[in-house]
mmCIF file of C-alpha atoms and ligand atoms in Angstrom:
data_model
loop_
_atom_site.group_PDB
_atom_site.id
_atom_site.type_symbol
_atom_site.label_atom_id
_atom_site.label_comp_id
_atom_site.label_asym_id
_atom_site.label_seq_id
_atom_site.Cartn_x
_atom_site.Cartn_y
_atom_site.Cartn_z
ATOM 1 C CA UNK A 49 0.000 0.000 0.000
ATOM 2 C CA UNK A 50 1.436 3.351 -1.001
ATOM 3 C CA UNK A 51 1.531 6.108 1.551
ATOM 4 C CA UNK A 52 0.823 8.637 -1.222
ATOM 5 C CA UNK A 53 -2.896 7.843 -1.262
ATOM 6 C CA UNK A 54 -5.234 9.207 1.383
ATOM 7 C CA UNK A 55 -7.075 6.642 3.489
ATOM 8 C CA UNK A 56 -10.857 6.437 3.378
ATOM 9 C CA UNK A 57 -11.334 4.476 6.577
ATOM 10 C CA UNK A 58 -13.373 6.221 9.265
ATOM 11 C CA UNK A 59 -10.385 6.465 11.568
ATOM 12 C CA UNK A 60 -7.517 6.603 11.996
ATOM 13 C CA UNK A 61 -7.775 9.514 9.583
ATOM 14 C CA UNK A 62 -5.208 11.223 7.361
ATOM 15 C CA UNK A 63 -2.619 13.125 9.390
ATOM 16 C CA UNK A 64 -1.670 16.573 8.052
ATOM 17 C CA UNK A 65 2.094 16.972 7.686
ATOM 18 C CA UNK A 66 2.153 19.782 10.240
ATOM 19 C CA UNK A 67 0.583 17.522 12.873
ATOM 20 C CA UNK A 68 2.979 14.675 12.100
ATOM 21 C CA UNK A 69 5.797 17.079 12.785
ATOM 22 C CA UNK A 70 4.196 18.327 15.992
ATOM 23 C CA UNK A 71 3.871 14.763 17.299
ATOM 24 C CA UNK A 72 7.490 13.962 16.444
ATOM 25 C CA UNK A 73 9.235 15.577 19.404
ATOM 26 C CA UNK A 74 12.520 15.076 21.168
ATOM 27 C CA UNK A 75 12.186 13.871 24.742
ATOM 28 C CA UNK A 76 11.514 16.578 27.280
ATOM 29 C CA UNK A 77 11.457 16.273 31.038
ATOM 30 C CA UNK A 78 7.747 15.758 31.607
ATOM 31 C CA UNK A 79 8.172 16.855 35.208
ATOM 32 C CA UNK A 80 9.487 20.254 34.139
ATOM 33 C CA UNK A 81 7.326 23.376 33.649
ATOM 34 C CA UNK A 82 7.793 22.983 29.877
ATOM 35 C CA UNK A 83 5.223 20.187 29.946
ATOM 36 C CA UNK A 84 2.548 22.435 31.460
ATOM 37 C CA UNK A 85 2.973 24.761 28.484
ATOM 38 C CA UNK A 86 1.913 21.921 26.200
ATOM 39 C CA UNK A 87 -0.709 20.305 28.434
ATOM 40 C CA UNK A 88 -2.833 23.258 29.519
ATOM 41 C CA UNK A 89 -3.357 24.861 26.090
ATOM 42 C CA UNK A 90 -4.258 21.411 24.718
ATOM 43 C CA UNK A 91 -6.897 20.942 27.429
ATOM 44 C CA UNK A 92 -8.247 24.452 26.825
ATOM 45 C CA UNK A 93 -8.396 23.793 23.084
ATOM 46 C CA UNK A 94 -10.382 20.599 23.632
ATOM 47 C CA UNK A 95 -12.873 22.483 25.836
ATOM 48 C CA UNK A 96 -13.548 24.869 22.958
ATOM 49 C CA UNK A 97 -13.986 22.015 20.498
ATOM 50 C CA UNK A 98 -16.433 20.322 22.892
ATOM 51 C CA UNK A 99 -18.194 23.680 23.370
ATOM 52 C CA UNK A 100 -17.995 23.505 27.111
ATOM 53 C CA UNK A 101 -17.090 26.215 29.581
ATOM 54 C CA UNK A 102 -18.404 24.361 32.633
ATOM 55 C CA UNK A 103 -16.817 20.988 31.961
ATOM 56 C CA UNK A 104 -13.376 19.599 32.798
ATOM 57 C CA UNK A 105 -11.327 17.799 30.198
ATOM 58 C CA UNK A 106 -9.153 14.740 30.813
ATOM 59 C CA UNK A 107 -6.753 13.180 28.356
ATOM 60 C CA UNK A 108 -5.412 9.660 28.900
ATOM 61 C CA UNK A 109 -2.824 7.639 27.012
ATOM 62 C CA UNK A 110 -5.460 5.320 25.511
ATOM 63 C CA UNK A 111 -8.092 5.263 22.757
ATOM 64 C CA UNK A 112 -11.814 5.920 22.538
ATOM 65 C CA UNK A 113 -12.476 2.584 24.231
ATOM 66 C CA UNK A 114 -10.497 3.789 27.250
ATOM 67 C CA UNK A 115 -12.729 6.876 27.167
ATOM 68 C CA UNK A 116 -15.802 4.644 27.623
ATOM 69 C CA UNK A 117 -14.117 2.989 30.593
ATOM 70 C CA UNK A 118 -13.140 6.364 32.080
ATOM 71 C CA UNK A 119 -16.786 7.442 31.891
ATOM 72 C CA UNK A 120 -18.339 4.415 33.543
ATOM 73 C CA UNK A 121 -15.666 3.485 36.092
ATOM 74 C CA UNK A 122 -15.478 7.016 37.509
ATOM 75 C CA UNK A 123 -19.187 7.620 37.945
ATOM 76 C CA UNK A 124 -21.016 4.305 38.476
ATOM 77 C CA UNK A 125 -21.210 1.460 40.988
ATOM 78 C CA UNK A 126 -21.587 -2.284 40.486
ATOM 79 C CA UNK A 127 -25.207 -3.210 39.714
ATOM 80 C CA UNK A 128 -26.167 0.306 38.626
ATOM 81 C CA UNK A 129 -28.831 0.381 35.977
ATOM 82 C CA UNK A 130 -28.094 2.123 32.717
ATOM 83 C CA UNK A 131 -30.066 2.679 29.527
ATOM 84 C CA UNK A 132 -28.544 2.230 26.082
ATOM 85 C CA UNK A 133 -29.408 1.337 22.534
ATOM 86 C CA UNK A 134 -27.645 -1.143 20.290
ATOM 87 C CA UNK A 135 -27.681 0.098 16.694
ATOM 88 C CA UNK A 136 -24.208 -0.777 15.486
ATOM 89 C CA UNK A 137 -20.853 -2.263 16.428
ATOM 90 C CA UNK A 138 -19.642 0.638 18.578
ATOM 91 C CA UNK A 139 -22.776 0.979 20.682
ATOM 92 C CA UNK A 140 -22.679 -2.835 20.973
ATOM 93 C CA UNK A 141 -19.112 -2.797 22.293
ATOM 94 C CA UNK A 142 -19.842 -0.073 24.829
ATOM 95 C CA UNK A 143 -22.800 -2.072 26.150
ATOM 96 C CA UNK A 144 -20.578 -5.147 26.346
ATOM 97 C CA UNK A 145 -18.027 -3.179 28.378
ATOM 98 C CA UNK A 146 -20.741 -2.006 30.785
ATOM 99 C CA UNK A 147 -21.938 -5.569 31.271
ATOM 100 C CA UNK A 148 -18.404 -6.786 31.915
ATOM 101 C CA UNK A 149 -18.148 -4.093 34.590
ATOM 102 C CA UNK A 150 -21.188 -5.577 36.334
ATOM 103 C CA UNK A 151 -23.643 -2.876 35.289
ATOM 104 C CA UNK A 152 -27.272 -3.730 34.607
ATOM 105 C CA UNK A 153 -27.900 -2.485 31.068
ATOM 106 C CA UNK A 154 -31.408 -2.013 29.717
ATOM 107 C CA UNK A 155 -30.785 -2.402 26.002
ATOM 108 C CA UNK A 156 -33.176 -1.021 23.400
ATOM 109 C CA UNK A 157 -32.404 -2.948 20.247
ATOM 110 C CA UNK A 158 -32.629 -0.986 17.023
ATOM 111 C CA UNK A 159 -32.227 -2.047 13.420
ATOM 112 C CA UNK A 160 -28.688 -1.280 12.260
ATOM 113 C CA UNK A 161 -29.242 1.842 10.172
ATOM 114 C CA UNK A 162 -31.503 3.475 12.752
ATOM 115 C CA UNK A 163 -30.503 6.031 15.396
ATOM 116 C CA UNK A 164 -30.872 6.375 19.146
ATOM 117 C CA UNK A 165 -34.650 6.169 19.836
ATOM 118 C CA UNK A 166 -35.179 9.301 21.940
ATOM 119 C CA UNK A 167 -38.956 8.752 22.148
ATOM 120 C CA UNK A 168 -38.531 5.188 23.444
ATOM 121 C CA UNK A 169 -35.932 6.452 25.927
ATOM 122 C CA UNK A 170 -38.448 9.033 27.149
ATOM 123 C CA UNK A 171 -41.050 6.315 27.810
ATOM 124 C CA UNK A 172 -38.559 4.165 29.715
ATOM 125 C CA UNK A 173 -37.249 7.104 31.727
ATOM 126 C CA UNK A 174 -40.762 8.299 32.531
ATOM 127 C CA UNK A 175 -41.686 4.810 33.768
ATOM 128 C CA UNK A 176 -38.591 4.718 35.997
ATOM 129 C CA UNK A 177 -40.249 6.596 38.844
ATOM 130 C CA UNK A 178 -37.686 5.375 41.393
ATOM 131 C CA UNK A 179 -34.849 6.795 39.257
ATOM 132 C CA UNK A 180 -32.974 3.530 39.213
ATOM 133 C CA UNK A 181 -31.389 4.356 35.880
ATOM 134 C CA UNK A 182 -28.133 6.128 36.677
ATOM 135 C CA UNK A 183 -26.852 6.833 33.197
ATOM 136 C CA UNK A 184 -28.058 7.004 29.601
ATOM 137 C CA UNK A 185 -25.573 6.056 26.876
ATOM 138 C CA UNK A 186 -25.774 7.487 23.376
ATOM 139 C CA UNK A 187 -23.451 6.990 20.427
ATOM 140 C CA UNK A 188 -23.604 10.291 18.562
ATOM 141 C CA UNK A 189 -22.255 8.874 15.334
ATOM 142 C CA UNK A 190 -22.452 5.094 14.898
ATOM 143 C CA UNK A 191 -19.363 4.569 12.758
ATOM 144 C CA UNK A 192 -20.366 1.047 11.732
ATOM 145 C CA UNK A 193 -23.551 2.170 9.991
ATOM 146 C CA UNK A 194 -22.923 5.856 9.205
ATOM 147 C CA UNK A 195 -25.808 6.933 11.427
ATOM 148 C CA UNK A 196 -25.885 10.229 13.295
ATOM 149 C CA UNK A 197 -28.237 10.457 16.267
ATOM 150 C CA UNK A 198 -29.934 13.523 17.697
ATOM 151 C CA UNK A 199 -28.295 14.142 21.084
ATOM 152 C CA UNK A 200 -30.385 17.250 21.784
ATOM 153 C CA UNK A 201 -33.459 14.998 21.473
ATOM 154 C CA UNK A 202 -32.006 12.549 24.007
ATOM 155 C CA UNK A 203 -31.496 15.475 26.408
ATOM 156 C CA UNK A 204 -35.107 16.559 25.806
ATOM 157 C CA UNK A 205 -36.238 12.998 26.589
ATOM 158 C CA UNK A 206 -34.409 13.084 29.945
ATOM 159 C CA UNK A 207 -35.818 16.525 30.734
ATOM 160 C CA UNK A 208 -39.376 15.623 29.680
ATOM 161 C CA UNK A 209 -39.216 12.610 31.987
ATOM 162 C CA UNK A 210 -37.797 14.801 34.773
ATOM 163 C CA UNK A 211 -35.081 12.163 35.112
ATOM 164 C CA UNK A 212 -31.737 12.867 36.833
ATOM 165 C CA UNK A 213 -29.671 10.176 35.017
ATOM 166 C CA UNK A 214 -26.315 11.218 33.631
ATOM 167 C CA UNK A 215 -26.005 11.490 29.838
ATOM 168 C CA UNK A 216 -22.851 9.904 28.385
ATOM 169 C CA UNK A 217 -22.134 10.513 24.702
ATOM 170 C CA UNK A 218 -19.672 8.640 22.518
ATOM 171 C CA UNK A 219 -18.565 11.354 20.116
ATOM 172 C CA UNK A 220 -15.465 9.518 18.916
ATOM 173 C CA UNK A 221 -16.333 9.860 15.216
ATOM 174 C CA UNK A 222 -18.294 13.120 15.449
ATOM 175 C CA UNK A 223 -16.362 15.519 17.692
ATOM 176 C CA UNK A 224 -14.231 17.843 15.584
ATOM 177 C CA UNK A 225 -16.125 16.872 12.420
ATOM 178 C CA UNK A 226 -19.816 17.336 13.176
ATOM 179 C CA UNK A 227 -21.749 19.780 15.344
ATOM 180 C CA UNK A 228 -21.317 18.884 19.010
ATOM 181 C CA UNK A 229 -22.439 21.049 21.949
ATOM 182 C CA UNK A 230 -21.552 19.606 25.316
ATOM 183 C CA UNK A 231 -23.021 22.344 27.523
ATOM 184 C CA UNK A 232 -26.040 23.211 25.396
ATOM 185 C CA UNK A 233 -27.090 19.568 25.035
ATOM 186 C CA UNK A 234 -26.503 18.861 28.725
ATOM 187 C CA UNK A 235 -23.961 16.138 27.992
ATOM 188 C CA UNK A 236 -22.452 14.918 31.262
ATOM 189 C CA UNK A 237 -19.591 12.973 29.722
ATOM 190 C CA UNK A 238 -18.325 13.443 26.162
ATOM 191 C CA UNK A 239 -15.859 10.912 24.816
ATOM 192 C CA UNK A 240 -13.518 11.017 21.856
ATOM 193 C CA UNK A 241 -10.066 9.936 20.728
ATOM 194 C CA UNK A 242 -7.102 11.483 18.938
ATOM 195 C CA UNK A 243 -7.298 9.565 15.660
ATOM 196 C CA UNK A 244 -10.542 10.779 14.081
ATOM 197 C CA UNK A 245 -11.665 14.430 13.979
ATOM 198 C CA UNK A 246 -8.437 15.554 15.653
ATOM 199 C CA UNK A 247 -6.411 14.110 12.740
ATOM 200 C CA UNK A 248 -3.708 12.677 15.018
ATOM 201 C CA UNK A 249 -2.280 9.185 15.384
ATOM 202 C CA UNK A 250 -4.191 6.925 17.780
ATOM 203 C CA UNK A 251 -3.098 7.032 21.403
ATOM 204 C CA UNK A 252 -5.274 9.490 23.321
ATOM 205 C CA UNK A 253 -8.651 9.121 25.004
ATOM 206 C CA UNK A 254 -10.169 12.593 25.321
ATOM 207 C CA UNK A 255 -13.034 13.012 27.780
ATOM 208 C CA UNK A 256 -15.114 15.944 29.047
ATOM 209 C CA UNK A 257 -16.866 15.751 32.447
ATOM 210 C CA UNK A 258 -19.712 18.099 33.411
ATOM 211 C CA UNK A 259 -19.931 19.380 37.022
ATOM 212 C CA UNK A 260 -22.708 16.809 37.618
ATOM 213 C CA UNK A 261 -20.471 13.987 36.378
ATOM 214 C CA UNK A 262 -17.631 15.311 38.573
ATOM 215 C CA UNK A 263 -19.951 15.108 41.585
ATOM 216 C CA UNK A 264 -20.809 11.467 40.774
ATOM 217 C CA UNK A 265 -17.101 10.575 40.959
ATOM 218 C CA UNK A 266 -17.201 10.952 44.742
ATOM 219 C CA UNK A 267 -19.823 8.252 45.287
ATOM 220 C CA UNK A 268 -18.982 5.828 42.448
ATOM 221 C CA UNK A 269 -17.751 2.430 43.601
ATOM 222 C CA UNK A 270 -16.507 0.710 40.449
ATOM 223 C CA UNK A 271 -12.787 -0.013 40.739
ATOM 224 C CA UNK A 272 -10.497 2.321 38.804
ATOM 225 C CA UNK A 273 -6.812 3.038 38.921
ATOM 226 C CA UNK A 274 -5.262 3.967 35.577
ATOM 227 C CA UNK A 275 -8.408 5.881 34.537
ATOM 228 C CA UNK A 276 -9.100 7.550 37.895
ATOM 229 C CA UNK A 277 -9.783 11.171 37.005
ATOM 230 C CA UNK A 278 -9.050 12.294 40.580
ATOM 231 C CA UNK A 279 -5.418 11.224 40.156
ATOM 232 C CA UNK A 280 -5.370 12.833 36.728
ATOM 233 C CA UNK A 281 -6.797 16.109 38.065
ATOM 234 C CA UNK A 282 -4.126 16.184 40.787
ATOM 235 C CA UNK A 283 -1.499 15.599 38.117
ATOM 236 C CA UNK A 284 -2.786 18.459 35.953
ATOM 237 C CA UNK A 285 -2.791 20.834 38.917
ATOM 238 C CA UNK A 286 0.933 20.140 39.266
ATOM 239 C CA UNK A 287 1.609 20.422 35.482
ATOM 240 C CA UNK A 288 1.914 16.678 35.139
ATOM 241 C CA UNK A 289 0.282 13.266 34.811
ATOM 242 C CA UNK A 290 0.041 10.551 37.476
ATOM 243 C CA UNK A 291 2.337 8.577 35.140
ATOM 244 C CA UNK A 292 4.391 9.256 32.033
ATOM 245 C CA UNK A 293 2.400 11.452 29.626
ATOM 246 C CA UNK A 294 2.389 10.967 25.839
ATOM 247 C CA UNK A 295 4.076 14.326 25.316
ATOM 248 C CA UNK A 296 4.280 14.257 21.508
ATOM 249 C CA UNK A 297 0.601 13.423 21.109
ATOM 250 C CA UNK A 298 -0.359 16.184 23.533
ATOM 251 C CA UNK A 299 1.784 18.605 21.549
ATOM 252 C CA UNK A 300 -0.112 17.441 18.467
ATOM 253 C CA UNK A 301 -3.443 17.868 20.254
ATOM 254 C CA UNK A 302 -2.558 21.432 21.143
ATOM 255 C CA UNK A 303 -1.858 22.232 17.486
ATOM 256 C CA UNK A 304 -4.809 20.214 16.205
ATOM 257 C CA UNK A 305 -7.292 22.140 18.336
ATOM 258 C CA UNK A 306 -5.681 25.391 17.147
ATOM 259 C CA UNK A 307 -6.109 24.275 13.530
ATOM 260 C CA UNK A 308 -9.775 23.384 14.046
ATOM 261 C CA UNK A 309 -10.498 26.642 15.844
ATOM 262 C CA UNK A 310 -8.622 28.693 13.251
ATOM 263 C CA UNK A 311 -10.594 27.114 10.410
ATOM 264 C CA UNK A 312 -13.657 27.796 12.586
ATOM 265 C CA UNK A 313 -15.726 24.899 13.944
ATOM 266 C CA UNK A 314 -18.731 25.885 11.842
ATOM 267 C CA UNK A 315 -16.530 25.892 8.720
ATOM 268 C CA UNK A 316 -15.101 22.506 9.682
ATOM 269 C CA UNK A 317 -18.645 21.115 9.990
ATOM 270 C CA UNK A 318 -19.691 22.744 6.701
ATOM 271 C CA UNK A 319 -16.667 21.218 4.948
ATOM 272 C CA UNK A 320 -17.519 17.771 6.290
ATOM 273 C CA UNK A 321 -21.133 18.213 5.224
ATOM 274 C CA UNK A 322 -20.179 19.311 1.710
ATOM 275 C CA UNK A 323 -17.739 16.437 1.239
ATOM 276 C CA UNK A 324 -20.267 13.940 2.647
ATOM 277 C CA UNK A 325 -22.996 15.240 0.332
ATOM 278 C CA UNK A 326 -20.712 14.692 -2.649
ATOM 279 C CA UNK A 327 -20.139 11.095 -1.549
ATOM 280 C CA UNK A 328 -23.886 10.604 -1.092
ATOM 281 C CA UNK A 329 -24.587 12.004 -4.594
ATOM 282 C CA UNK A 330 -22.074 9.483 -5.933
ATOM 283 C CA UNK A 331 -23.754 6.637 -4.055
ATOM 284 C CA UNK A 332 -27.122 7.461 -5.557
ATOM 285 C CA UNK A 333 -25.581 7.836 -9.032
ATOM 286 C CA UNK A 334 -24.287 4.275 -8.584
ATOM 287 C CA UNK A 335 -27.846 3.162 -7.828
ATOM 288 C CA UNK A 336 -26.820 2.046 -4.332
ATOM 289 C CA UNK A 337 -28.331 2.745 -0.916
ATOM 290 C CA UNK A 338 -26.837 3.876 2.347
ATOM 291 C CA UNK A 339 -27.211 1.757 5.468
ATOM 292 C CA UNK A 340 -28.631 4.829 7.269
ATOM 293 C CA UNK A 341 -32.350 4.673 6.638
ATOM 294 C CA UNK A 342 -33.293 8.376 6.424
ATOM 295 C CA UNK A 343 -31.577 11.634 5.408
ATOM 296 C CA UNK A 344 -31.734 13.097 8.927
ATOM 297 C CA UNK A 345 -29.628 10.143 10.089
ATOM 298 C CA UNK A 346 -26.927 10.571 7.445
ATOM 299 C CA UNK A 347 -23.495 10.957 8.965
ATOM 300 C CA UNK A 348 -21.143 13.615 7.677
ATOM 301 C CA UNK A 349 -18.080 11.633 8.744
ATOM 302 C CA UNK A 350 -18.696 8.164 7.290
ATOM 303 C CA UNK A 351 -20.986 6.566 4.709
ATOM 304 C CA UNK A 352 -21.829 2.857 4.978
ATOM 305 C CA UNK A 353 -22.891 1.742 1.505
ATOM 306 C CA UNK A 354 -25.031 -1.320 0.917
ATOM 307 C CA UNK A 355 -23.950 -3.585 -1.939
ATOM 308 C CA UNK A 356 -26.437 -5.635 -3.988
ATOM 309 C CA UNK A 357 -27.872 -8.707 -2.225
ATOM 310 C CA UNK A 358 -25.625 -11.757 -2.552
ATOM 311 C CA UNK A 359 -22.478 -9.747 -3.270
ATOM 312 C CA UNK A 360 -19.709 -9.765 -0.625
ATOM 313 C CA UNK A 361 -18.904 -6.150 0.314
ATOM 314 C CA UNK A 362 -15.549 -7.209 1.762
ATOM 315 C CA UNK A 363 -14.390 -7.802 -1.813
ATOM 316 C CA UNK A 364 -14.658 -4.077 -2.498
ATOM 317 C CA UNK A 365 -12.358 -3.370 0.416
ATOM 318 C CA UNK A 366 -9.773 -6.050 -0.354
ATOM 319 C CA UNK A 367 -9.692 -5.308 -4.101
ATOM 320 C CA UNK A 368 -9.271 -1.561 -3.459
ATOM 321 C CA UNK A 369 -6.309 -2.278 -1.240
ATOM 322 C CA UNK A 370 -4.680 -4.869 -3.485
ATOM 323 C CA UNK A 371 -5.205 -3.150 -6.825
ATOM 324 C CA UNK A 372 -5.160 0.548 -6.055
ATOM 325 C CA UNK A 373 -3.531 0.883 -2.636
ATOM 326 C CA UNK A 374 -6.592 2.572 -1.201
ATOM 327 C CA UNK A 375 -8.196 1.737 2.149
ATOM 328 C CA UNK A 376 -11.958 1.713 2.621
ATOM 329 C CA UNK A 377 -13.739 0.444 5.736
ATOM 330 C CA UNK A 378 -15.224 -3.038 5.956
ATOM 331 C CA UNK A 379 -18.668 -3.826 7.326
ATOM 332 C CA UNK A 380 -18.669 -4.741 11.025
ATOM 333 C CA UNK A 381 -20.873 -7.087 13.021
ATOM 334 C CA UNK A 382 -24.437 -7.461 11.724
ATOM 335 C CA UNK A 383 -23.615 -5.631 8.493
ATOM 336 C CA UNK A 384 -20.329 -7.453 7.766
ATOM 337 C CA UNK A 385 -20.226 -8.334 4.066
ATOM 338 C CA UNK A 386 -23.320 -6.216 3.426
ATOM 339 C CA UNK A 387 -21.742 -2.764 3.440
ATOM 340 C CA UNK A 388 -18.431 -1.118 2.753
ATOM 341 C CA UNK A 389 -17.625 2.225 4.275
ATOM 342 C CA UNK A 390 -16.116 5.405 2.943
ATOM 343 C CA UNK A 391 -14.671 7.451 5.778
ATOM 344 C CA UNK A 392 -14.771 11.164 5.003
ATOM 345 C CA UNK A 393 -13.653 12.880 8.166
ATOM 346 C CA UNK A 394 -10.641 14.739 9.384
ATOM 347 C CA UNK A 395 -8.087 16.237 7.044
ATOM 348 C CA UNK A 396 -9.904 15.944 3.726
ATOM 349 C CA UNK A 397 -10.654 18.154 0.727
ATOM 350 C CA UNK A 398 -13.175 17.889 -2.111
ATOM 351 C CA UNK A 399 -10.323 16.846 -4.402
ATOM 352 C CA UNK A 400 -9.190 14.062 -2.078
ATOM 353 C CA UNK A 401 -12.792 12.871 -1.781
ATOM 354 C CA UNK A 402 -13.062 12.692 -5.584
ATOM 355 C CA UNK A 403 -10.090 10.313 -5.675
ATOM 356 C CA UNK A 404 -11.833 7.994 -3.219
ATOM 357 C CA UNK A 405 -15.083 8.095 -5.172
ATOM 358 C CA UNK A 406 -13.190 7.383 -8.420
ATOM 359 C CA UNK A 407 -11.394 4.450 -6.800
ATOM 360 C CA UNK A 408 -14.605 2.945 -5.431
ATOM 361 C CA UNK A 409 -16.025 3.177 -8.948
ATOM 362 C CA UNK A 410 -13.070 1.387 -10.550
ATOM 363 C CA UNK A 411 -13.210 -1.315 -7.902
ATOM 364 C CA UNK A 412 -16.928 -1.959 -8.353
ATOM 365 C CA UNK A 413 -16.578 -2.006 -12.144
ATOM 366 C CA UNK A 414 -13.639 -4.457 -11.852
ATOM 367 C CA UNK A 415 -15.764 -6.710 -9.668
ATOM 368 C CA UNK A 416 -18.617 -6.717 -12.179
ATOM 369 C CA UNK A 417 -21.074 -4.556 -10.284
ATOM 370 C CA UNK A 418 -23.353 -2.550 -12.601
ATOM 371 C CA UNK A 419 -21.664 0.795 -12.039
ATOM 372 C CA UNK A 420 -20.913 3.212 -14.895
ATOM 373 C CA UNK A 421 -17.397 4.609 -14.670
ATOM 374 C CA UNK A 422 -17.519 8.326 -14.012
ATOM 375 C CA UNK A 423 -21.125 8.386 -12.841
ATOM 376 C CA UNK A 424 -20.431 8.911 -9.164
ATOM 377 C CA UNK A 425 -17.444 11.142 -9.832
ATOM 378 C CA UNK A 426 -19.561 13.367 -12.089
ATOM 379 C CA UNK A 427 -22.339 13.620 -9.509
ATOM 380 C CA UNK A 428 -19.832 14.576 -6.817
ATOM 381 C CA UNK A 429 -18.013 17.003 -9.132
ATOM 382 C CA UNK A 430 -21.286 18.721 -9.888
ATOM 383 C CA UNK A 431 -21.949 19.075 -6.178
ATOM 384 C CA UNK A 432 -18.466 20.272 -5.319
ATOM 385 C CA UNK A 433 -18.380 22.862 -8.088
ATOM 386 C CA UNK A 434 -21.840 24.195 -7.323
ATOM 387 C CA UNK A 435 -21.010 24.502 -3.698
ATOM 388 C CA UNK A 436 -17.631 26.055 -4.530
ATOM 389 C CA UNK A 437 -19.477 28.771 -6.477
ATOM 390 C CA UNK A 438 -21.800 29.286 -3.564
ATOM 391 C CA UNK A 439 -18.816 29.746 -1.272
ATOM 392 C CA UNK A 440 -17.290 32.324 -3.636
ATOM 393 C CA UNK A 441 -20.566 34.219 -3.782
ATOM 394 C CA UNK A 442 -20.851 34.244 -0.018
ATOM 395 C CA UNK A 443 -17.290 35.557 0.337
HETATM 396 C C1 PLP B 2 -13.460 4.623 16.665
HETATM 397 C C2 PLP B 2 -14.606 4.602 17.589
HETATM 398 C C3 PLP B 2 -14.515 4.216 18.941
HETATM 399 C C4 PLP B 2 -13.279 3.831 19.675
HETATM 400 O O1 PLP B 2 -12.356 3.141 19.078
HETATM 401 P P1 PLP B 2 -10.867 3.059 19.588
HETATM 402 O O2 PLP B 2 -10.312 2.116 18.626
HETATM 403 O O3 PLP B 2 -10.876 2.550 20.983
HETATM 404 O O4 PLP B 2 -10.301 4.450 19.526
HETATM 405 C C5 PLP B 2 -15.630 4.280 19.723
HETATM 406 N N1 PLP B 2 -16.797 4.718 19.237
HETATM 407 C C6 PLP B 2 -16.930 5.118 17.984
HETATM 408 C C7 PLP B 2 -18.260 5.616 17.531
HETATM 409 C C8 PLP B 2 -15.855 5.078 17.105
HETATM 410 O O5 PLP B 2 -15.997 5.487 15.854
#
């Protein structure tokens, strides 16, 4: 596989050269004040990206999965009841982690391709008069199916039920790419990682805690050591970590948040939306369907594309890699073999997206699928040039 081609997997994403350089650092003494000059601006930058002024941010040497564990182990106790929906591989794995931690998960099963059922959540929360449910889990962007859920609606469901449960949101493949508002949506814990919207190598779990979530830390009884945010907070107060910090990645995070904020979060979201729309126009030009069932569920960071019945979608992914050196995402879990995924988040331009669309077209034609070469590319080109004109007019 050539490193000249961009990747079209939904994380890890393409790393801009400037961030690769920022991550590549000589060793510094992480117990010296120099480290604080990297750490604190990075944490402040993340707060802005999460759109929180009230929350506290913690960064661990880990991945998004470690972020899930940070959320539950710091705030919950064995046997606590939580409410979650299973609508894809990532929500499935988070539920599995909760169960392995001895939590009692009420699972609302959804078709893969559907979102978090806020109305069903409201019914369940309203019926829970004794407030036994301690936390509600929501995956903002289900990366396995390309489905975006409405987190504001989940907050409204909690409020309508007058329910005090904490709201935990997995924003691993949305934060930094799609609109996310921690304070406004009343998100108690927001979770992400370094290798998706932040355009960095994997290696960081990035988590925001609301004041309410911070208060729950004092009474939570699940065991925690590595992910104990009280130790981490003490470390930060002394310009350090409770253990050796991943200095290069934190230096990258500092720069990455600056880049996102300089582009402007709303511009970053608009860019992701425009690129995603181009991909979706291509998909319909190919006569194919997305796994996401309705336009309001369409993700701007990843598209899961259904292949014709009886065809193995994994072939698209393996042929793209073998013949063209391009990486697409495979189908996971229930949709394995039924979909392939085009990741379109992070450091990406219209022009890069066109190369991915063109490659997918060649691959499908090679494999005998009824796709006309150029059809998807033309549909995306038309979208990108129209929207480029619109941008010029607005300027
Ligand atoms: C990538 C991802 C994760 C976490 O994956 P890690 O490999 O642990 O970083 C969790 N949730 C979603 C929605 C994701 O896309």
